[in-house]
């Protein structure tokens, strides 16, 4: 399915090239790497592409691409501990509202930025198509401003309200929302009820709280002339969703929903020399440890960190830990820390025996594509659901970061690394 969406939509010779605007608002590289191939490929096919993103490609060879950087939005993530926003230990109703208020602030800062203002106030600008990351409804106002059709793009699925808008069936007992961390095959009656409640409440929240609030914001930046945001949103033409059928239950979709899987998986590249040497020489095997770009290893509570360090120190393997700081207090000898690692290429190395992950969708897909078994330690969002899926697929084990002990973590890693299954 890799790139097939784009290949299908854009025949190789570009008979009529379009002016395309892409607005991908959320400051998180794990989301942006799903979108980057879309704007890169569109520009390579001869379309004139303008993109607003916190993670520009900055590739001078892409001459048909104009990137407007909103990198400053990463400061919002630094100020707010995102895992506090979406911790699975607080109730989802409260979490969803907090998450959207957080996104309100990011969206408002982007709309208010000079770069964005120049874009929307430039009367000479014309777009044939607008792609938006459809997490937050305010960006649908761009349809009102530029009078162009919109395609919503998501690095995961949609909430029930999103499926409603495009006329897709939703069924709370069959397709519980990703935020609920239920796995559909095993829903108990109580979970079905919770899912039903959430399904109803999230629609109420969307139509009666979120959209009216976002409409007010849209009017501040796009003027009073635009149609009601809820109407603009309902006019969305298509959705491109990153829902890998391995990870999500298959569901019936209307033709306006296109499922794009594994957009971010790239062919294996050579590792940097030093890493290659380290991994080649680790004949006893290597455990790769990373909690991704949103949770981050440096942010975990001290108690958990001490358990992790103690467990890793007793492993008979080398551990490569994505630790986002120069210093790890009490670093065991068998642990190598790096602030950043080329994850897809590290996972492709034959000496990697296991991957300890927060269970983000992109990391999970990367591990599956490289054939590396997992130990999932989920913190927030869709991670608990993904880890449940990992366990159900038999490609790994899950541990709970709140209750996990040193011995449990150690034995889970060893089991995953040694079990030939
Ligand atoms: C830019 O677009 C033109 C057509 O508009 C196309 O011929 C050319 O190959 C594109 N260049 C790049 C580098 O994508
Ligand atoms: C928008 O930007 C202006 C100046 O750039 C600033 O004074 C104002 O407080 C900002 N408004 C919001 C809501 O951030
Ligand atoms: C919805 O889209 C159609 C076709 O592009 C357009 O004519 C109509 O004005 C749009 N409605 C709103 C509320 O913008």
Coordinates of C-alpha atoms and ligand atoms in Angstrom, one line a residue:
X1 CA 0.0 0.0 0.0
X2 CA 3.1 2.1 0.2
X3 CA 2.6 5.3 -1.8
X4 CA -0.2 3.5 -3.7
X5 CA -2.7 6.3 -2.8
X6 CA -0.5 8.9 -4.3
X7 CA 0.3 6.8 -7.3
X8 CA -3.3 6.2 -7.9
X9 CA -4.4 9.8 -7.6
X10 CA -1.6 11.3 -9.6
X11 CA -0.8 9.5 -12.8
X12 CA 2.9 9.6 -13.6
X13 CA 2.6 12.3 -16.2
X14 CA 1.1 15.4 -14.8
X15 CA -1.3 16.6 -17.5
X16 CA -2.7 19.4 -15.4
X17 CA -0.7 20.5 -12.5
X18 CA -2.4 21.9 -9.5
X19 CA -1.7 24.5 -6.8
X20 CA -1.9 22.6 -3.6
X21 CA -1.9 23.9 0.0
X22 CA -1.1 21.6 2.9
X23 CA -1.5 22.6 6.5
X24 CA -0.1 20.0 8.9
X25 CA -0.4 21.7 12.3
X26 CA 0.6 19.3 15.0
X27 CA 4.2 19.6 16.3
X28 CA 5.1 16.0 16.5
X29 CA 7.6 14.3 14.2
X30 CA 5.9 10.9 14.5
X31 CA 2.8 12.5 12.9
X32 CA 4.7 14.6 10.4
X33 CA 6.7 11.7 9.0
X34 CA 3.4 10.3 7.8
X35 CA 2.6 13.5 5.9
X36 CA 6.1 14.4 4.6
X37 CA 6.0 11.8 1.7
X38 CA 2.7 13.2 0.6
X39 CA 4.0 16.8 0.0
X40 CA 7.4 15.6 -1.3
X41 CA 5.8 13.3 -3.8
X42 CA 3.1 15.8 -4.9
X43 CA 5.8 18.4 -5.6
X44 CA 7.9 15.9 -7.5
X45 CA 4.9 15.2 -9.7
X46 CA 5.0 18.8 -10.9
X47 CA 2.4 20.3 -8.6
X48 CA 3.1 23.6 -7.0
X49 CA 2.9 22.8 -3.3
X50 CA 2.8 25.1 -0.4
X51 CA 3.0 23.5 3.0
X52 CA 2.6 24.8 6.6
X53 CA 4.4 22.4 8.9
X54 CA 6.6 22.3 12.1
X55 CA 8.9 19.9 10.3
X56 CA 9.9 21.2 6.9
X57 CA 11.9 18.9 4.7
X58 CA 14.3 21.8 3.7
X59 CA 15.3 19.9 0.6
X60 CA 16.5 22.5 -2.0
X61 CA 16.1 19.9 -4.8
X62 CA 12.3 20.1 -4.4
X63 CA 11.9 23.2 -6.5
X64 CA 8.1 23.1 -6.7
X65 CA 7.7 23.1 -2.9
X66 CA 7.4 26.1 -0.6
X67 CA 7.5 25.2 3.0
X68 CA 6.3 27.6 5.7
X69 CA 7.8 26.5 9.0
X70 CA 5.8 26.8 12.2
X71 CA 8.6 25.1 14.2
X72 CA 8.0 27.4 17.1
X73 CA 4.9 25.3 18.0
X74 CA 7.3 22.7 19.5
X75 CA 7.7 25.1 22.4
X76 CA 4.1 24.3 23.4
X77 CA 5.1 20.7 23.8
X78 CA 8.1 21.6 26.0
X79 CA 5.8 23.7 28.2
X80 CA 3.1 21.1 28.6
X81 CA 3.9 17.5 29.4
X82 CA 1.9 15.8 26.8
X83 CA 1.6 12.6 28.7
X84 CA -0.2 14.5 31.4
X85 CA -2.7 15.6 28.9
X86 CA -3.5 12.1 27.7
X87 CA -2.5 9.8 30.4
X88 CA -4.7 6.8 30.4
X89 CA -5.1 7.0 34.1
X90 CA -7.4 10.0 34.0
X91 CA -10.8 9.8 32.5
X92 CA -11.1 10.1 28.7
X93 CA -13.8 12.8 28.7
X94 CA -11.6 15.1 30.7
X95 CA -8.6 14.2 28.6
X96 CA -10.2 14.9 25.3
X97 CA -11.2 18.4 26.3
X98 CA -7.7 19.1 27.7
X99 CA -6.1 17.8 24.5
X100 CA -8.3 19.9 22.3
X101 CA -7.7 23.0 24.4
X102 CA -4.0 22.3 24.0
X103 CA -4.5 22.1 20.2
X104 CA -6.6 25.3 20.3
X105 CA -3.5 27.1 21.7
X106 CA -1.3 25.6 19.0
X107 CA -3.8 26.4 16.2
X108 CA -4.2 30.0 17.4
X109 CA -0.5 30.6 17.6
X110 CA -0.1 29.3 14.1
X111 CA -3.0 31.4 12.7
X112 CA -1.6 34.4 14.5
X113 CA 1.9 34.0 13.2
X114 CA 3.3 36.4 10.6
X115 CA 4.0 33.6 8.2
X116 CA 0.4 32.3 8.3
X117 CA -1.1 35.8 8.2
X118 CA 0.9 36.5 5.0
X119 CA -0.4 33.4 3.4
X120 CA -4.1 34.0 4.2
X121 CA -4.0 37.7 3.5
X122 CA -2.2 37.4 0.1
X123 CA -5.0 38.1 -2.3
X124 CA -3.0 36.8 -5.3
X125 CA -2.9 33.3 -3.7
X126 CA -5.1 30.7 -5.3
X127 CA -5.3 27.0 -4.5
X128 CA -7.0 24.1 -6.3
X129 CA -6.9 21.8 -3.4
X130 CA -6.2 22.0 0.4
X131 CA -4.9 19.2 2.5
X132 CA -5.2 19.6 6.2
X133 CA -4.3 17.5 9.2
X134 CA -7.8 17.1 10.4
X135 CA -7.1 16.9 14.2
X136 CA -8.5 20.3 14.9
X137 CA -11.5 21.8 13.0
X138 CA -10.3 25.4 12.8
X139 CA -8.3 24.7 9.7
X140 CA -11.4 23.9 7.7
X141 CA -11.8 27.7 7.6
X142 CA -9.2 27.6 4.8
X143 CA -11.9 26.2 2.6
X144 CA -13.9 29.4 3.2
X145 CA -10.9 31.6 2.6
X146 CA -9.6 30.0 -0.6
X147 CA -12.9 28.5 -1.9
X148 CA -11.1 25.2 -2.5
X149 CA -12.0 21.6 -1.8
X150 CA -10.4 20.0 1.3
X151 CA -9.0 16.6 1.9
X152 CA -8.5 15.7 5.6
X153 CA -5.4 13.8 6.4
X154 CA -4.8 11.9 9.7
X155 CA -1.8 10.0 10.9
X156 CA -4.2 7.7 12.7
X157 CA -8.0 7.2 12.4
X158 CA -10.8 9.6 13.2
X159 CA -13.2 10.2 16.1
X160 CA -16.8 9.2 15.6
X161 CA -17.7 12.8 14.7
X162 CA -15.2 12.6 11.8
X163 CA -16.7 9.4 10.4
X164 CA -20.2 11.0 10.7
X165 CA -19.2 14.0 8.7
X166 CA -18.3 11.9 5.7
X167 CA -21.2 9.5 6.1
X168 CA -19.2 6.5 7.3
X169 CA -20.8 4.0 9.6
X170 CA -19.6 4.0 13.2
X171 CA -20.5 1.3 15.7
X172 CA -19.4 1.7 19.2
X173 CA -19.3 -2.0 20.0
X174 CA -17.4 -2.9 16.8
X175 CA -15.1 0.1 16.4
X176 CA -14.4 1.6 19.8
X177 CA -12.5 4.9 19.6
X178 CA -8.7 4.7 19.7
X179 CA -8.6 6.8 22.8
X180 CA -10.5 4.2 24.8
X181 CA -7.7 1.7 24.6
X182 CA -10.1 -1.2 24.1
X183 CA -9.3 -4.0 21.7
X184 CA -12.4 -4.7 19.6
X185 CA -12.4 -8.5 19.8
X186 CA -12.6 -8.6 23.5
X187 CA -15.1 -6.0 24.5
X188 CA -17.0 -6.8 27.6
X189 CA -20.5 -5.6 28.1
X190 CA -19.2 -2.8 30.4
X191 CA -16.7 -1.8 27.7
X192 CA -19.4 -1.7 25.1
X193 CA -21.4 0.5 27.3
X194 CA -18.4 2.8 27.9
X195 CA -17.8 2.9 24.2
X196 CA -21.4 3.8 23.5
X197 CA -21.3 6.6 26.1
X198 CA -18.0 7.9 24.7
X199 CA -19.3 7.7 21.2
X200 CA -22.4 9.8 22.1
X201 CA -20.5 12.2 24.3
X202 CA -17.7 12.8 21.7
X203 CA -20.3 13.8 19.1
X204 CA -21.9 16.1 21.6
X205 CA -18.6 17.6 22.5
X206 CA -17.6 18.0 18.8
X207 CA -20.7 19.7 17.6
X208 CA -21.7 21.7 20.6
X209 CA -18.4 22.7 22.3
X210 CA -15.4 22.2 20.0
X211 CA -16.7 23.5 16.7
X212 CA -18.5 26.6 18.0
X213 CA -15.3 27.5 20.0
X214 CA -13.1 26.9 16.9
X215 CA -15.6 28.9 14.8
X216 CA -15.0 31.9 17.0
X217 CA -11.3 31.5 16.6
X218 CA -11.7 31.1 12.8
X219 CA -13.6 34.4 12.6
X220 CA -10.8 36.2 14.5
X221 CA -8.4 35.3 11.8
X222 CA -10.4 34.7 8.6
X223 CA -13.0 37.4 9.1
X224 CA -16.8 37.2 9.4
X225 CA -17.4 36.4 5.7
X226 CA -16.6 32.7 5.9
X227 CA -19.4 30.1 6.4
X228 CA -20.0 28.5 9.8
X229 CA -17.1 26.2 10.5
X230 CA -19.3 23.2 11.0
X231 CA -20.7 23.6 7.5
X232 CA -17.2 24.0 6.0
X233 CA -16.1 20.8 7.9
X234 CA -19.1 18.9 6.6
X235 CA -18.0 19.9 3.1
X236 CA -14.8 17.9 3.4
X237 CA -14.2 15.9 0.1
X238 CA -12.1 13.0 1.3
X239 CA -10.1 11.7 4.2
X240 CA -6.7 10.0 3.9
X241 CA -6.3 7.9 7.1
X242 CA -3.2 6.1 8.3
X243 CA -5.0 3.0 9.5
X244 CA -2.9 -0.1 8.9
X245 CA -5.3 -3.1 8.8
X246 CA -2.9 -5.0 11.0
X247 CA -3.4 -2.5 13.8
X248 CA -7.0 -1.6 13.4
X249 CA -10.0 -3.8 13.0
X250 CA -11.1 -3.7 9.4
X251 CA -14.2 -1.6 8.9
X252 CA -16.5 -0.7 6.0
X253 CA -15.5 2.6 4.5
X254 CA -17.3 4.9 2.1
X255 CA -15.2 5.5 -1.0
X256 CA -14.3 9.0 0.2
X257 CA -12.1 7.4 2.8
X258 CA -8.7 6.2 1.6
X259 CA -6.6 4.1 3.9
X260 CA -2.9 4.8 3.5
X261 CA -0.7 2.4 5.4
X262 CA 3.0 2.7 6.3
X263 CA 3.6 5.9 4.5
X264 CA 6.6 6.6 6.6
X265 CA 8.4 3.3 6.1
X266 CA 11.5 3.9 4.0
X267 CA 14.0 1.4 2.4
X268 CA 16.8 0.4 4.7
X269 CA 19.7 2.8 4.6
X270 CA 23.3 2.3 5.8
X271 CA 23.8 3.2 9.5
X272 CA 26.3 5.8 10.6
X273 CA 29.8 4.1 10.8
X274 CA 30.0 4.2 14.6
X275 CA 26.6 2.7 15.1
X276 CA 27.2 0.0 12.5
X277 CA 30.4 -1.0 14.4
X278 CA 28.6 -1.1 17.7
X279 CA 25.8 -3.2 16.4
X280 CA 28.0 -5.5 14.3
X281 CA 30.2 -6.3 17.4
X282 CA 27.3 -7.0 19.7
X283 CA 27.1 -10.7 18.9
X284 CA 25.2 -11.3 22.3
X285 CA 22.3 -9.3 20.8
X286 CA 21.0 -5.8 21.3
X287 CA 17.8 -4.4 22.9
X288 CA 16.7 -1.2 21.3
X289 CA 14.9 1.1 23.9
X290 CA 13.0 4.2 22.8
X291 CA 9.8 5.8 24.1
X292 CA 9.3 7.9 21.0
X293 CA 9.2 11.6 20.3
X294 CA 6.2 12.5 22.4
X295 CA 6.6 10.5 25.6
X296 CA 10.4 10.7 25.6
X297 CA 12.6 8.6 28.0
X298 CA 13.8 11.7 29.9
X299 CA 10.3 12.5 30.9
X300 CA 9.4 9.3 32.7
X301 CA 9.0 9.4 36.5
X302 CA 12.1 8.7 38.6
X303 CA 10.8 5.5 40.1
X304 CA 10.1 4.0 36.7
X305 CA 13.4 5.2 35.4
X306 CA 15.3 3.5 38.3
X307 CA 13.4 0.2 37.6
X308 CA 14.2 0.4 34.0
X309 CA 17.9 1.1 34.6
X310 CA 18.0 -1.8 37.1
X311 CA 16.3 -4.2 34.7
X312 CA 18.5 -3.2 31.7
X313 CA 21.7 -3.5 33.8
X314 CA 20.9 -7.2 34.4
X315 CA 20.3 -8.1 30.8
X316 CA 22.8 -10.3 29.0
X317 CA 22.6 -7.9 26.0
X318 CA 23.8 -4.6 24.9
X319 CA 21.1 -1.9 25.2
X320 CA 20.8 1.0 22.8
X321 CA 18.7 3.6 24.5
X322 CA 17.2 6.7 22.9
X323 CA 17.8 8.9 26.0
X324 CA 17.2 12.6 25.1
X325 CA 19.9 14.1 27.3
X326 CA 23.7 14.0 27.6
X327 CA 23.8 12.3 30.9
X328 CA 21.9 9.3 32.4
X329 CA 22.6 9.1 36.1
X330 CA 23.5 5.5 37.0
X331 CA 24.0 4.4 33.4
X332 CA 24.9 0.7 33.4
X333 CA 27.9 -0.4 31.4
X334 CA 25.9 -2.4 28.9
X335 CA 23.8 0.6 28.0
X336 CA 24.7 3.1 25.2
X337 CA 22.7 6.3 25.2
X338 CA 22.0 8.5 22.2
X339 CA 19.8 11.5 21.9
X340 CA 18.5 10.4 18.6
X341 CA 18.8 7.3 16.5
X342 CA 17.9 6.4 12.9
X343 CA 15.2 4.0 14.3
X344 CA 14.1 2.3 11.1
X345 CA 17.7 1.4 10.1
X346 CA 18.6 0.4 13.7
X347 CA 15.7 -2.0 13.8
X348 CA 16.8 -3.5 10.5
X349 CA 20.1 -4.6 12.0
X350 CA 20.2 -8.4 12.4
X351 CA 21.6 -8.2 16.0
X352 CA 18.5 -6.4 17.3
X353 CA 16.6 -8.9 19.4
X354 CA 13.8 -6.8 20.9
X355 CA 12.4 -3.2 20.9
X356 CA 11.1 -1.7 24.1
X357 CA 8.6 0.9 22.9
X358 CA 5.8 3.2 24.2
X359 CA 3.7 1.5 21.5
X360 CA 3.2 4.5 19.2
X361 CA 1.6 3.5 15.9
X362 CA 4.6 4.6 13.8
X363 CA 7.1 2.8 16.0
X364 CA 5.0 -0.3 16.0
X365 CA 4.7 -0.3 12.2
X366 CA 8.4 0.2 11.9
X367 CA 9.1 -2.8 14.1
X368 CA 6.6 -5.0 12.2
X369 CA 8.2 -4.0 8.8
X370 CA 11.7 -4.8 10.2
X371 CA 10.5 -8.0 11.9
X372 CA 11.5 -7.0 15.4
X373 CA 9.5 -8.3 18.4
X374 CA 8.3 -5.8 21.0
X375 CA 7.9 -5.0 24.6
X376 CA 5.2 -2.3 24.8
X377 CA 5.1 0.1 27.7
X378 CA 2.1 2.4 26.8
X379 CA 1.6 5.8 28.3
X380 CA -1.2 7.7 26.5
X381 CA -3.4 8.2 23.5
X382 CA -3.7 5.1 21.2
X383 CA -0.6 3.5 22.8
X384 CA -2.5 1.2 25.2
X385 CA -4.7 0.0 22.3
X386 CA -1.6 -0.6 20.1
X387 CA 0.2 -2.6 22.8
X388 CA -2.9 -4.7 23.3
X389 CA -2.9 -5.4 19.6
X390 CA 0.8 -6.3 19.7
X391 CA 0.1 -8.8 22.5
X392 CA -2.9 -10.2 20.5
X393 CA -0.9 -10.6 17.4
X394 CA 1.7 -12.5 19.3
X395 CA 4.5 -10.2 18.3
X396 CA 5.4 -9.0 21.8
X397 CA 4.5 -8.4 25.4
X398 CA 3.0 -5.5 27.3
X399 CA 4.0 -4.0 30.6
X400 CA 2.2 -1.3 32.6
X401 CA 4.6 1.7 33.3
X402 CA 2.7 2.4 36.5
X403 CA 3.0 -1.0 38.1
X404 CA 6.0 -2.7 36.3
X405 CA 8.7 -4.0 38.5
X406 CA 12.4 -4.5 37.7
X407 CA 11.9 -8.3 37.4
X408 CA 8.8 -8.1 35.3
X409 CA 10.5 -5.8 32.8
X410 CA 13.6 -7.9 32.7
X411 CA 11.8 -11.2 32.2
X412 CA 9.5 -9.7 29.6
X413 CA 12.5 -8.4 27.6
X414 CA 14.3 -11.8 27.9
X415 CA 11.2 -13.7 26.9
X416 CA 10.7 -11.5 23.8
X417 CA 14.3 -11.6 22.9
X418 CA 14.8 -15.4 23.3
X419 CA 11.4 -16.8 22.3
X420 CA 11.8 -18.0 18.7
X421 CA 8.1 -17.7 18.0
Ligands
LIG1 C1 8.5 21.0 -11.0 O1 7.3 21.0 -11.8 C2 7.5 20.8 -13.2 C3 6.1 21.0 -13.9 O2 5.3 22.0 -13.3 C4 8.1 19.5 -13.5 O3 8.3 19.4 -14.9 C5 9.4 19.4 -12.7 O4 9.9 18.1 -12.9 C6 9.2 19.6 -11.3 N1 10.5 19.7 -10.6 C7 10.8 19.0 -9.5 C8 12.2 19.1 -9.0 O5 9.9 18.4 -8.9
LIG2 C1 -1.0 37.7 18.0 O1 0.2 38.4 17.7 C2 0.3 39.7 18.2 C3 1.6 40.3 17.7 O2 2.3 39.4 16.8 C4 0.3 39.7 19.7 O3 0.4 41.0 20.2 C5 -1.0 39.0 20.2 O4 -1.0 38.9 21.6 C6 -1.2 37.6 19.5 N1 -2.5 37.1 19.9 C7 -2.7 35.9 20.4 C8 -4.1 35.5 20.7 O5 -1.7 35.1 20.5
LIG3 C1 -19.3 23.2 -0.3 O1 -18.6 22.8 -1.5 C2 -19.3 23.2 -2.7 C3 -18.6 22.6 -3.9 O2 -17.2 22.8 -3.8 C4 -19.4 24.7 -2.7 O3 -20.2 25.1 -3.8 C5 -20.2 25.2 -1.4 O4 -20.2 26.6 -1.4 C6 -19.4 24.7 -0.2 N1 -20.2 25.0 1.0 C7 -19.7 25.8 2.0 C8 -20.6 25.9 3.2 O5 -18.6 26.3 1.9

